[in-house]
PDB file of N, CA and C in Angstrom:
ATOM      1  N   UNK A1457     161.797 145.437 243.770  1.00 53.00           N
ATOM      2  CA  UNK A1457     160.694 145.079 242.989  1.00 53.00           C
ATOM      3  C   UNK A1457     161.314 144.546 241.516  1.00 53.00           C
ATOM      4  N   UNK A1458     160.620 143.458 241.120  1.00 56.00           N
ATOM      5  CA  UNK A1458     161.192 142.656 239.857  1.00 56.00           C
ATOM      6  C   UNK A1458     160.116 143.062 238.848  1.00 56.00           C
ATOM      7  N   UNK A1459     160.607 143.377 237.632  1.00 58.00           N
ATOM      8  CA  UNK A1459     159.584 143.634 236.591  1.00 58.00           C
ATOM      9  C   UNK A1459     159.606 142.521 235.761  1.00 58.00           C
ATOM     10  N   UNK A1460     158.355 142.092 235.153  1.00 56.00           N
ATOM     11  CA  UNK A1460     158.430 140.951 234.252  1.00 56.00           C
ATOM     12  C   UNK A1460     158.459 141.418 232.878  1.00 56.00           C
ATOM     13  N   UNK A1461     159.236 140.727 231.924  1.00 58.00           N
ATOM     14  CA  UNK A1461     159.125 141.077 230.478  1.00 58.00           C
ATOM     15  C   UNK A1461     157.822 141.164 229.926  1.00 58.00           C
ATOM     16  N   UNK A1462     157.472 141.823 228.904  1.00 68.00           N
ATOM     17  CA  UNK A1462     156.118 141.926 228.487  1.00 68.00           C
ATOM     18  C   UNK A1462     155.680 140.623 227.724  1.00 68.00           C
ATOM     19  N   UNK A1463     156.542 139.882 227.305  1.00 73.00           N
ATOM     20  CA  UNK A1463     156.242 138.761 226.438  1.00 73.00           C
ATOM     21  C   UNK A1463     155.636 137.517 227.373  1.00 73.00           C
ATOM     22  N   UNK A1464     155.895 137.677 228.755  1.00 79.00           N
ATOM     23  CA  UNK A1464     155.495 136.520 229.594  1.00 79.00           C
ATOM     24  C   UNK A1464     153.982 136.584 229.811  1.00 79.00           C
ATOM     25  N   UNK A1465     153.343 135.438 229.904  1.00 74.00           N
ATOM     26  CA  UNK A1465     151.961 135.300 230.188  1.00 74.00           C
ATOM     27  C   UNK A1465     151.687 135.698 231.541  1.00 74.00           C
ATOM     28  N   UNK A1466     150.434 136.183 231.742  1.00 79.00           N
ATOM     29  CA  UNK A1466     150.254 136.576 233.162  1.00 79.00           C
ATOM     30  C   UNK A1466     149.969 135.262 234.104  1.00 79.00           C
ATOM     31  N   UNK A1467     150.155 135.405 235.252  1.00 87.00           N
ATOM     32  CA  UNK A1467     149.917 134.338 236.201  1.00 87.00           C
ATOM     33  C   UNK A1467     148.463 133.972 236.166  1.00 87.00           C
ATOM     34  N   UNK A1468     148.161 132.617 236.192  1.00 87.00           N
ATOM     35  CA  UNK A1468     146.883 132.065 236.180  1.00 87.00           C
ATOM     36  C   UNK A1468     146.647 131.186 237.511  1.00 87.00           C
ATOM     37  N   UNK A1469     145.483 131.267 238.053  1.00 91.00           N
ATOM     38  CA  UNK A1469     145.155 130.412 239.149  1.00 91.00           C
ATOM     39  C   UNK A1469     144.897 128.866 238.795  1.00 91.00           C
ATOM     40  N   UNK A1470     144.936 127.973 239.655  1.00 90.00           N
ATOM     41  CA  UNK A1470     144.741 126.562 239.275  1.00 90.00           C
ATOM     42  C   UNK A1470     143.450 126.419 238.498  1.00 90.00           C
ATOM     43  N   UNK A1471     142.281 127.116 239.061  1.00 92.00           N
ATOM     44  CA  UNK A1471     140.926 126.954 238.533  1.00 92.00           C
ATOM     45  C   UNK A1471     141.021 127.436 236.984  1.00 92.00           C
ATOM     46  N   UNK A1472     141.682 128.732 236.804  1.00 93.00           N
ATOM     47  CA  UNK A1472     141.854 129.196 235.406  1.00 93.00           C
ATOM     48  C   UNK A1472     142.441 128.235 234.476  1.00 93.00           C
ATOM     49  N   UNK A1473     143.642 127.657 234.938  1.00 93.00           N
ATOM     50  CA  UNK A1473     144.446 126.684 234.167  1.00 93.00           C
ATOM     51  C   UNK A1473     143.455 125.365 233.843  1.00 93.00           C
ATOM     52  N   UNK A1474     142.828 124.931 234.792  1.00 95.00           N
ATOM     53  CA  UNK A1474     142.082 123.769 234.579  1.00 95.00           C
ATOM     54  C   UNK A1474     140.906 124.091 233.610  1.00 95.00           C
ATOM     55  N   UNK A1475     140.365 125.169 233.763  1.00 96.00           N
ATOM     56  CA  UNK A1475     139.194 125.576 232.713  1.00 96.00           C
ATOM     57  C   UNK A1475     139.798 125.728 231.288  1.00 96.00           C
ATOM     58  N   UNK A1476     140.882 126.399 231.148  1.00 94.00           N
ATOM     59  CA  UNK A1476     141.610 126.355 229.888  1.00 94.00           C
ATOM     60  C   UNK A1476     141.994 125.071 229.227  1.00 94.00           C
ATOM     61  N   UNK A1477     142.308 124.126 230.143  1.00 96.00           N
ATOM     62  CA  UNK A1477     142.723 122.801 229.611  1.00 96.00           C
ATOM     63  C   UNK A1477     141.373 122.047 229.235  1.00 96.00           C
ATOM     64  N   UNK A1478     140.417 122.237 230.025  1.00 97.00           N
ATOM     65  CA  UNK A1478     139.230 121.720 229.734  1.00 97.00           C
ATOM     66  C   UNK A1478     138.526 122.138 228.307  1.00 97.00           C
ATOM     67  N   UNK A1479     138.719 123.380 228.168  1.00 96.00           N
ATOM     68  CA  UNK A1479     138.218 123.899 226.960  1.00 96.00           C
ATOM     69  C   UNK A1479     139.126 123.478 225.753  1.00 96.00           C
ATOM     70  N   UNK A1480     140.357 123.451 225.835  1.00 96.00           N
ATOM     71  CA  UNK A1480     141.275 122.897 224.929  1.00 96.00           C
ATOM     72  C   UNK A1480     140.990 121.504 224.572  1.00 96.00           C
ATOM     73  N   UNK A1481     140.811 120.624 225.377  1.00 97.00           N
ATOM     74  CA  UNK A1481     140.429 119.164 225.360  1.00 97.00           C
ATOM     75  C   UNK A1481     139.089 119.073 224.548  1.00 97.00           C
ATOM     76  N   UNK A1482     138.114 119.936 224.909  1.00 97.00           N
ATOM     77  CA  UNK A1482     136.814 119.865 224.289  1.00 97.00           C
ATOM     78  C   UNK A1482     136.980 120.314 222.819  1.00 97.00           C
ATOM     79  N   UNK A1483     137.765 121.252 222.511  1.00 96.00           N
ATOM     80  CA  UNK A1483     137.906 121.740 221.159  1.00 96.00           C
ATOM     81  C   UNK A1483     138.694 120.674 220.218  1.00 96.00           C
ATOM     82  N   UNK A1484     139.726 120.031 220.885  1.00 96.00           N
ATOM     83  CA  UNK A1484     140.393 118.995 220.097  1.00 96.00           C
ATOM     84  C   UNK A1484     139.402 117.785 219.894  1.00 96.00           C
ATOM     85  N   UNK A1485     138.586 117.504 220.796  1.00 97.00           N
ATOM     86  CA  UNK A1485     137.504 116.380 220.547  1.00 97.00           C
ATOM     87  C   UNK A1485     136.657 116.706 219.469  1.00 97.00           C
ATOM     88  N   UNK A1486     136.057 117.907 219.433  1.00 97.00           N
ATOM     89  CA  UNK A1486     135.180 118.565 218.499  1.00 97.00           C
ATOM     90  C   UNK A1486     135.833 118.514 217.032  1.00 97.00           C
ATOM     91  N   UNK A1487     137.045 118.831 216.948  1.00 97.00           N
ATOM     92  CA  UNK A1487     137.877 118.841 215.838  1.00 97.00           C
ATOM     93  C   UNK A1487     138.016 117.402 215.140  1.00 97.00           C
ATOM     94  N   UNK A1488     138.383 116.576 216.111  1.00 97.00           N
ATOM     95  CA  UNK A1488     138.513 115.253 215.709  1.00 97.00           C
ATOM     96  C   UNK A1488     137.411 114.583 215.149  1.00 97.00           C
ATOM     97  N   UNK A1489     136.249 114.936 215.668  1.00 97.00           N
ATOM     98  CA  UNK A1489     134.996 114.304 215.189  1.00 97.00           C
ATOM     99  C   UNK A1489     134.644 115.013 213.764  1.00 97.00           C
ATOM    100  N   UNK A1490     134.882 116.354 213.731  1.00 97.00           N
ATOM    101  CA  UNK A1490     134.579 116.832 212.582  1.00 97.00           C
ATOM    102  C   UNK A1490     135.481 116.378 211.301  1.00 97.00           C
ATOM    103  N   UNK A1491     136.694 115.972 211.646  1.00 96.00           N
ATOM    104  CA  UNK A1491     137.688 115.560 210.652  1.00 96.00           C
ATOM    105  C   UNK A1491     137.163 113.946 210.456  1.00 96.00           C
ATOM    106  N   UNK A1492     136.581 113.234 211.402  1.00 97.00           N
ATOM    107  CA  UNK A1492     136.049 111.928 210.983  1.00 97.00           C
ATOM    108  C   UNK A1492     134.864 112.144 210.105  1.00 97.00           C
ATOM    109  N   UNK A1493     133.994 113.129 210.482  1.00 97.00           N
ATOM    110  CA  UNK A1493     132.754 113.241 209.660  1.00 97.00           C
ATOM    111  C   UNK A1493     133.095 113.785 208.074  1.00 97.00           C
ATOM    112  N   UNK A1494     134.173 114.436 207.919  1.00 96.00           N
ATOM    113  CA  UNK A1494     134.788 114.913 206.723  1.00 96.00           C
ATOM    114  C   UNK A1494     135.281 113.670 205.938  1.00 96.00           C
ATOM    115  N   UNK A1495     135.807 112.730 206.663  1.00 96.00           N
ATOM    116  CA  UNK A1495     136.448 111.637 205.955  1.00 96.00           C
ATOM    117  C   UNK A1495     135.287 110.615 205.632  1.00 96.00           C
ATOM    118  N   UNK A1496     134.119 110.596 206.296  1.00 96.00           N
ATOM    119  CA  UNK A1496     133.177 109.673 206.029  1.00 96.00           C
ATOM    120  C   UNK A1496     132.155 110.429 205.006  1.00 96.00           C
ATOM    121  N   UNK A1497     132.183 111.855 204.762  1.00 94.00           N
ATOM    122  CA  UNK A1497     131.426 112.393 203.848  1.00 94.00           C
ATOM    123  C   UNK A1497     130.059 112.870 204.525  1.00 94.00           C
ATOM    124  N   UNK A1498     129.978 112.748 205.787  1.00 96.00           N
ATOM    125  CA  UNK A1498     128.676 113.157 206.356  1.00 96.00           C
ATOM    126  C   UNK A1498     128.631 114.600 206.465  1.00 96.00           C
ATOM    127  N   UNK A1499     129.880 115.404 206.369  1.00 95.00           N
ATOM    128  CA  UNK A1499     129.855 116.743 206.502  1.00 95.00           C
ATOM    129  C   UNK A1499     130.675 117.150 205.296  1.00 95.00           C
ATOM    130  N   UNK A1500     130.361 118.204 204.471  1.00 96.00           N
ATOM    131  CA  UNK A1500     131.112 118.690 203.453  1.00 96.00           C
ATOM    132  C   UNK A1500     132.155 119.890 203.791  1.00 96.00           C
ATOM    133  N   UNK A1501     133.216 119.785 203.161  1.00 96.00           N
ATOM    134  CA  UNK A1501     134.160 120.792 203.521  1.00 96.00           C
ATOM    135  C   UNK A1501     133.866 122.201 203.226  1.00 96.00           C
ATOM    136  N   UNK A1502     133.053 122.225 202.005  1.00 96.00           N
ATOM    137  CA  UNK A1502     132.577 123.615 201.627  1.00 96.00           C
ATOM    138  C   UNK A1502     131.819 124.234 202.708  1.00 96.00           C
ATOM    139  N   UNK A1503     130.786 123.351 203.435  1.00 96.00           N
ATOM    140  CA  UNK A1503     129.969 124.008 204.458  1.00 96.00           C
ATOM    141  C   UNK A1503     130.889 124.302 205.646  1.00 96.00           C
ATOM    142  N   UNK A1504     131.976 123.747 205.947  1.00 96.00           N
ATOM    143  CA  UNK A1504     132.903 124.030 207.153  1.00 96.00           C
ATOM    144  C   UNK A1504     133.519 125.444 206.638  1.00 96.00           C
ATOM    145  N   UNK A1505     133.931 125.574 205.426  1.00 96.00           N
ATOM    146  CA  UNK A1505     134.542 126.874 205.094  1.00 96.00           C
ATOM    147  C   UNK A1505     133.686 128.013 205.064  1.00 96.00           C
ATOM    148  N   UNK A1506     132.425 127.755 204.514  1.00 95.00           N
ATOM    149  CA  UNK A1506     131.412 128.835 204.479  1.00 95.00           C
ATOM    150  C   UNK A1506     130.926 129.220 205.748  1.00 95.00           C
ATOM    151  N   UNK A1507     130.545 128.376 206.621  1.00 95.00           N
ATOM    152  CA  UNK A1507     129.867 128.571 207.961  1.00 95.00           C
ATOM    153  C   UNK A1507     130.600 127.814 208.952  1.00 95.00           C
ATOM    154  N   UNK A1508     131.827 128.145 209.331  1.00 96.00           N
ATOM    155  CA  UNK A1508     132.602 127.364 210.262  1.00 96.00           C
ATOM    156  C   UNK A1508     131.973 127.471 211.655  1.00 96.00           C
ATOM    157  N   UNK A1509     131.905 126.332 212.481  1.00 95.00           N
ATOM    158  CA  UNK A1509     131.549 126.307 213.741  1.00 95.00           C
ATOM    159  C   UNK A1509     132.644 127.204 214.628  1.00 95.00           C
ATOM    160  N   UNK A1510     132.405 127.571 215.807  1.00 95.00           N
ATOM    161  CA  UNK A1510     133.386 128.404 216.539  1.00 95.00           C
ATOM    162  C   UNK A1510     134.648 127.497 216.770  1.00 95.00           C
ATOM    163  N   UNK A1511     134.325 126.155 217.055  1.00 96.00           N
ATOM    164  CA  UNK A1511     135.654 125.403 217.617  1.00 96.00           C
ATOM    165  C   UNK A1511     136.542 125.094 216.409  1.00 96.00           C
ATOM    166  N   UNK A1512     136.311 125.541 215.244  1.00 96.00           N
ATOM    167  CA  UNK A1512     137.117 125.335 213.961  1.00 96.00           C
ATOM    168  C   UNK A1512     137.746 126.571 213.533  1.00 96.00           C
ATOM    169  N   UNK A1513     137.460 127.753 214.151  1.00 96.00           N
ATOM    170  CA  UNK A1513     137.913 128.946 213.689  1.00 96.00           C
ATOM    171  C   UNK A1513     139.418 129.159 213.783  1.00 96.00           C
ATOM    172  N   UNK A1514     140.043 128.401 214.761  1.00 95.00           N
ATOM    173  CA  UNK A1514     141.562 128.694 214.838  1.00 95.00           C
ATOM    174  C   UNK A1514     142.311 127.554 214.292  1.00 95.00           C
ATOM    175  N   UNK A1515     141.460 126.638 213.539  1.00 96.00           N
ATOM    176  CA  UNK A1515     142.201 125.355 212.850  1.00 96.00           C
ATOM    177  C   UNK A1515     142.770 125.858 211.543  1.00 96.00           C
ATOM    178  N   UNK A1516     143.839 125.327 211.197  1.00 97.00           N
ATOM    179  CA  UNK A1516     144.377 125.747 209.901  1.00 97.00           C
ATOM    180  C   UNK A1516     143.513 125.119 208.841  1.00 97.00           C
ATOM    181  N   UNK A1517     143.430 125.863 207.596  1.00 97.00           N
ATOM    182  CA  UNK A1517     142.689 125.411 206.487  1.00 97.00           C
ATOM    183  C   UNK A1517     143.087 124.256 205.876  1.00 97.00           C
ATOM    184  N   UNK A1518     144.655 124.133 205.762  1.00 97.00           N
ATOM    185  CA  UNK A1518     145.311 123.020 205.298  1.00 97.00           C
ATOM    186  C   UNK A1518     144.980 121.688 206.035  1.00 97.00           C
ATOM    187  N   UNK A1519     144.888 121.834 207.385  1.00 96.00           N
ATOM    188  CA  UNK A1519     144.612 120.635 208.108  1.00 96.00           C
ATOM    189  C   UNK A1519     143.188 120.209 207.889  1.00 96.00           C
ATOM    190  N   UNK A1520     142.191 121.110 207.592  1.00 96.00           N
ATOM    191  CA  UNK A1520     140.890 120.688 207.324  1.00 96.00           C
ATOM    192  C   UNK A1520     140.892 119.994 205.970  1.00 96.00           C
ATOM    193  N   UNK A1521     141.643 120.604 205.081  1.00 96.00           N
ATOM    194  CA  UNK A1521     141.416 119.958 203.751  1.00 96.00           C
ATOM    195  C   UNK A1521     142.147 118.608 203.696  1.00 96.00           C
ATOM    196  N   UNK A1522     143.205 118.435 204.538  1.00 96.00           N
ATOM    197  CA  UNK A1522     143.739 117.017 204.505  1.00 96.00           C
ATOM    198  C   UNK A1522     142.910 115.899 205.160  1.00 96.00           C
ATOM    199  N   UNK A1523     141.762 116.451 205.808  1.00 96.00           N
ATOM    200  CA  UNK A1523     140.909 115.385 206.399  1.00 96.00           C
ATOM    201  C   UNK A1523     139.913 114.947 205.383  1.00 96.00           C
ATOM    202  N   UNK A1524     139.921 115.602 204.122  1.00 95.00           N
ATOM    203  CA  UNK A1524     138.967 115.127 203.151  1.00 95.00           C
ATOM    204  C   UNK A1524     139.447 113.993 202.371  1.00 95.00           C
ATOM    205  N   UNK A1525     138.787 112.928 202.003  1.00 94.00           N
ATOM    206  CA  UNK A1525     139.365 111.826 201.215  1.00 94.00           C
ATOM    207  C   UNK A1525     139.870 112.237 199.950  1.00 94.00           C
ATOM    208  N   UNK A1526     140.842 111.760 199.381  1.00 92.00           N
ATOM    209  CA  UNK A1526     141.435 112.045 198.019  1.00 92.00           C
ATOM    210  C   UNK A1526     142.188 113.466 198.045  1.00 92.00           C
ATOM    211  N   UNK A1527     142.205 114.110 199.198  1.00 93.00           N
ATOM    212  CA  UNK A1527     143.047 115.384 199.258  1.00 93.00           C
ATOM    213  C   UNK A1527     144.213 115.041 200.060  1.00 93.00           C
ATOM    214  N   UNK A1528     145.356 115.010 199.237  1.00 93.00           N
ATOM    215  CA  UNK A1528     146.586 114.831 199.860  1.00 93.00           C
ATOM    216  C   UNK A1528     147.418 116.105 200.131  1.00 93.00           C
ATOM    217  N   UNK A1529     148.534 116.073 200.540  1.00 96.00           N
ATOM    218  CA  UNK A1529     149.445 117.436 200.508  1.00 96.00           C
ATOM    219  C   UNK A1529     149.580 118.070 199.367  1.00 96.00           C
ATOM    220  N   UNK A1530     149.705 117.345 198.228  1.00 96.00           N
ATOM    221  CA  UNK A1530     149.894 118.170 196.951  1.00 96.00           C
ATOM    222  C   UNK A1530     148.655 118.906 196.553  1.00 96.00           C
ATOM    223  N   UNK A1531     147.506 118.176 196.597  1.00 95.00           N
ATOM    224  CA  UNK A1531     146.145 118.762 196.063  1.00 95.00           C
ATOM    225  C   UNK A1531     145.915 119.944 197.097  1.00 95.00           C
ATOM    226  N   UNK A1532     145.926 119.615 198.420  1.00 96.00           N
ATOM    227  CA  UNK A1532     145.679 120.778 199.344  1.00 96.00           C
ATOM    228  C   UNK A1532     146.477 121.973 199.211  1.00 96.00           C
ATOM    229  N   UNK A1533     147.752 121.813 198.932  1.00 96.00           N
ATOM    230  CA  UNK A1533     148.744 122.936 198.601  1.00 96.00           C
ATOM    231  C   UNK A1533     148.437 123.578 197.419  1.00 96.00           C
ATOM    232  N   UNK A1534     148.043 122.878 196.351  1.00 96.00           N
ATOM    233  CA  UNK A1534     147.566 123.483 195.001  1.00 96.00           C
ATOM    234  C   UNK A1534     146.428 124.399 195.056  1.00 96.00           C
ATOM    235  N   UNK A1535     145.299 123.839 195.905  1.00 96.00           N
ATOM    236  CA  UNK A1535     144.106 124.632 196.220  1.00 96.00           C
ATOM    237  C   UNK A1535     144.539 125.853 196.845  1.00 96.00           C
ATOM    238  N   UNK A1536     145.334 125.841 197.921  1.00 96.00           N
ATOM    239  CA  UNK A1536     145.585 126.981 198.635  1.00 96.00           C
ATOM    240  C   UNK A1536     146.380 127.973 197.879  1.00 96.00           C
ATOM    241  N   UNK A1537     147.411 127.589 197.083  1.00 96.00           N
ATOM    242  CA  UNK A1537     148.183 128.378 196.215  1.00 96.00           C
ATOM    243  C   UNK A1537     147.306 129.264 195.232  1.00 96.00           C
ATOM    244  N   UNK A1538     146.487 128.385 194.631  1.00 95.00           N
ATOM    245  CA  UNK A1538     145.525 128.723 193.602  1.00 95.00           C
ATOM    246  C   UNK A1538     144.692 130.096 194.122  1.00 95.00           C
ATOM    247  N   UNK A1539     144.275 130.029 195.373  1.00 95.00           N
ATOM    248  CA  UNK A1539     143.464 130.943 196.017  1.00 95.00           C
ATOM    249  C   UNK A1539     144.237 132.014 196.677  1.00 95.00           C
ATOM    250  N   UNK A1540     145.736 131.883 196.624  1.00 95.00           N
ATOM    251  CA  UNK A1540     146.625 132.860 197.338  1.00 95.00           C
ATOM    252  C   UNK A1540     146.245 132.740 198.767  1.00 95.00           C
ATOM    253  N   UNK A1541     146.205 131.638 199.396  1.00 96.00           N
ATOM    254  CA  UNK A1541     146.042 131.347 200.785  1.00 96.00           C
ATOM    255  C   UNK A1541     147.270 130.656 201.503  1.00 96.00           C
ATOM    256  N   UNK A1542     147.782 131.213 202.379  1.00 96.00           N
ATOM    257  CA  UNK A1542     149.080 130.718 203.245  1.00 96.00           C
ATOM    258  C   UNK A1542     148.664 129.446 203.768  1.00 96.00           C
ATOM    259  N   UNK A1543     149.692 128.549 203.811  1.00 94.00           N
ATOM    260  CA  UNK A1543     149.321 127.148 204.461  1.00 94.00           C
ATOM    261  C   UNK A1543     149.210 127.370 206.000  1.00 94.00           C
ATOM    262  N   UNK A1544     149.605 128.417 206.653  1.00 95.00           N
ATOM    263  CA  UNK A1544     149.433 128.652 207.987  1.00 95.00           C
ATOM    264  C   UNK A1544     148.061 129.391 208.234  1.00 95.00           C
ATOM    265  N   UNK A1545     147.287 129.687 207.284  1.00 97.00           N
ATOM    266  CA  UNK A1545     146.026 130.429 207.653  1.00 97.00           C
ATOM    267  C   UNK A1545     145.035 129.737 208.204  1.00 97.00           C
ATOM    268  N   UNK A1546     144.420 130.339 209.101  1.00 97.00           N
ATOM    269  CA  UNK A1546     143.214 129.565 209.956  1.00 97.00           C
ATOM    270  C   UNK A1546     141.966 129.810 209.171  1.00 97.00           C
ATOM    271  N   UNK A1547     140.851 129.031 209.547  1.00 97.00           N
ATOM    272  CA  UNK A1547     139.620 129.139 208.880  1.00 97.00           C
ATOM    273  C   UNK A1547     139.017 130.531 209.149  1.00 97.00           C
ATOM    274  N   UNK A1548     139.209 131.010 210.415  1.00 96.00           N
ATOM    275  CA  UNK A1548     138.696 132.212 210.885  1.00 96.00           C
ATOM    276  C   UNK A1548     139.328 133.534 210.264  1.00 96.00           C
ATOM    277  N   UNK A1549     140.689 133.234 209.872  1.00 96.00           N
ATOM    278  CA  UNK A1549     141.436 134.197 209.199  1.00 96.00           C
ATOM    279  C   UNK A1549     141.276 134.458 207.731  1.00 96.00           C
ATOM    280  N   UNK A1550     140.391 133.638 207.095  1.00 97.00           N
ATOM    281  CA  UNK A1550     140.076 133.779 205.716  1.00 97.00           C
ATOM    282  C   UNK A1550     139.398 134.994 205.326  1.00 97.00           C
ATOM    283  N   UNK A1551     139.546 135.609 204.275  1.00 96.00           N
ATOM    284  CA  UNK A1551     138.842 136.795 203.841  1.00 96.00           C
ATOM    285  C   UNK A1551     137.516 136.189 203.241  1.00 96.00           C
ATOM    286  N   UNK A1552     136.715 137.083 202.924  1.00 95.00           N
ATOM    287  CA  UNK A1552     135.492 136.592 202.144  1.00 95.00           C
ATOM    288  C   UNK A1552     136.004 136.246 200.749  1.00 95.00           C
ATOM    289  N   UNK A1553     136.882 136.926 200.059  1.00 95.00           N
ATOM    290  CA  UNK A1553     137.493 136.514 198.786  1.00 95.00           C
ATOM    291  C   UNK A1553     138.020 135.091 198.868  1.00 95.00           C
ATOM    292  N   UNK A1554     138.846 135.060 199.694  1.00 96.00           N
ATOM    293  CA  UNK A1554     139.433 133.605 199.804  1.00 96.00           C
ATOM    294  C   UNK A1554     138.512 132.475 199.984  1.00 96.00           C
ATOM    295  N   UNK A1555     137.611 132.809 200.986  1.00 96.00           N
ATOM    296  CA  UNK A1555     136.557 131.781 201.294  1.00 96.00           C
ATOM    297  C   UNK A1555     135.822 131.586 200.036  1.00 96.00           C
ATOM    298  N   UNK A1556     135.286 132.411 199.248  1.00 96.00           N
ATOM    299  CA  UNK A1556     134.571 132.295 198.128  1.00 96.00           C
ATOM    300  C   UNK A1556     135.373 131.482 197.091  1.00 96.00           C
ATOM    301  N   UNK A1557     136.665 131.946 196.829  1.00 96.00           N
ATOM    302  CA  UNK A1557     137.432 131.220 195.746  1.00 96.00           C
ATOM    303  C   UNK A1557     137.687 129.891 196.125  1.00 96.00           C
ATOM    304  N   UNK A1558     138.005 129.589 197.359  1.00 96.00           N
ATOM    305  CA  UNK A1558     138.232 128.290 197.839  1.00 96.00           C
ATOM    306  C   UNK A1558     136.958 127.338 197.651  1.00 96.00           C
ATOM    307  N   UNK A1559     135.817 127.738 198.002  1.00 96.00           N
ATOM    308  CA  UNK A1559     134.608 126.988 197.937  1.00 96.00           C
ATOM    309  C   UNK A1559     134.333 126.731 196.317  1.00 96.00           C
ATOM    310  N   UNK A1560     134.558 127.669 195.652  1.00 96.00           N
ATOM    311  CA  UNK A1560     134.214 127.558 194.262  1.00 96.00           C
ATOM    312  C   UNK A1560     135.249 126.616 193.471  1.00 96.00           C
ATOM    313  N   UNK A1561     136.570 126.655 193.929  1.00 95.00           N
ATOM    314  CA  UNK A1561     137.468 125.690 193.537  1.00 95.00           C
ATOM    315  C   UNK A1561     137.249 124.218 194.023  1.00 95.00           C
ATOM    316  N   UNK A1562     136.781 124.143 195.233  1.00 93.00           N
ATOM    317  CA  UNK A1562     136.421 122.789 195.785  1.00 93.00           C
ATOM    318  C   UNK A1562     135.148 122.147 195.225  1.00 93.00           C
ATOM    319  N   UNK A1563     134.235 123.042 194.723  1.00 86.00           N
ATOM    320  CA  UNK A1563     133.109 122.632 194.121  1.00 86.00           C
ATOM    321  C   UNK A1563     133.079 122.138 192.785  1.00 86.00           C
ATOM    322  N   UNK A1564     134.404 122.241 192.167  1.00 79.00           N
ATOM    323  CA  UNK A1564     134.353 121.619 190.809  1.00 79.00           C
ATOM    324  C   UNK A1564     134.377 120.267 190.674  1.00 79.00           C
TER     325      UNK A1564
END
């Protein structure tokens, strides 16, 4: 009998893999549309941070900020550092304090 290491993912059936692929593609499409909406101004970044849709919960805050016009790497990094938020932090991983501070800073 062979034992698998604990870090290995469980075996998945073809149907399970195809479903996971379909969900991942759907999330990528929704996020791409959100970034386009942020770029055109039809969606406000503060709304996304305060009430994020489920498909954006695992997206990095930095990537969402980068989609906003006039927010480059330097400005996005400064916003995150001011609010004591790691560049790797996801939207869903923000604490209420971080969420409020970031929205207040972006609203200025």
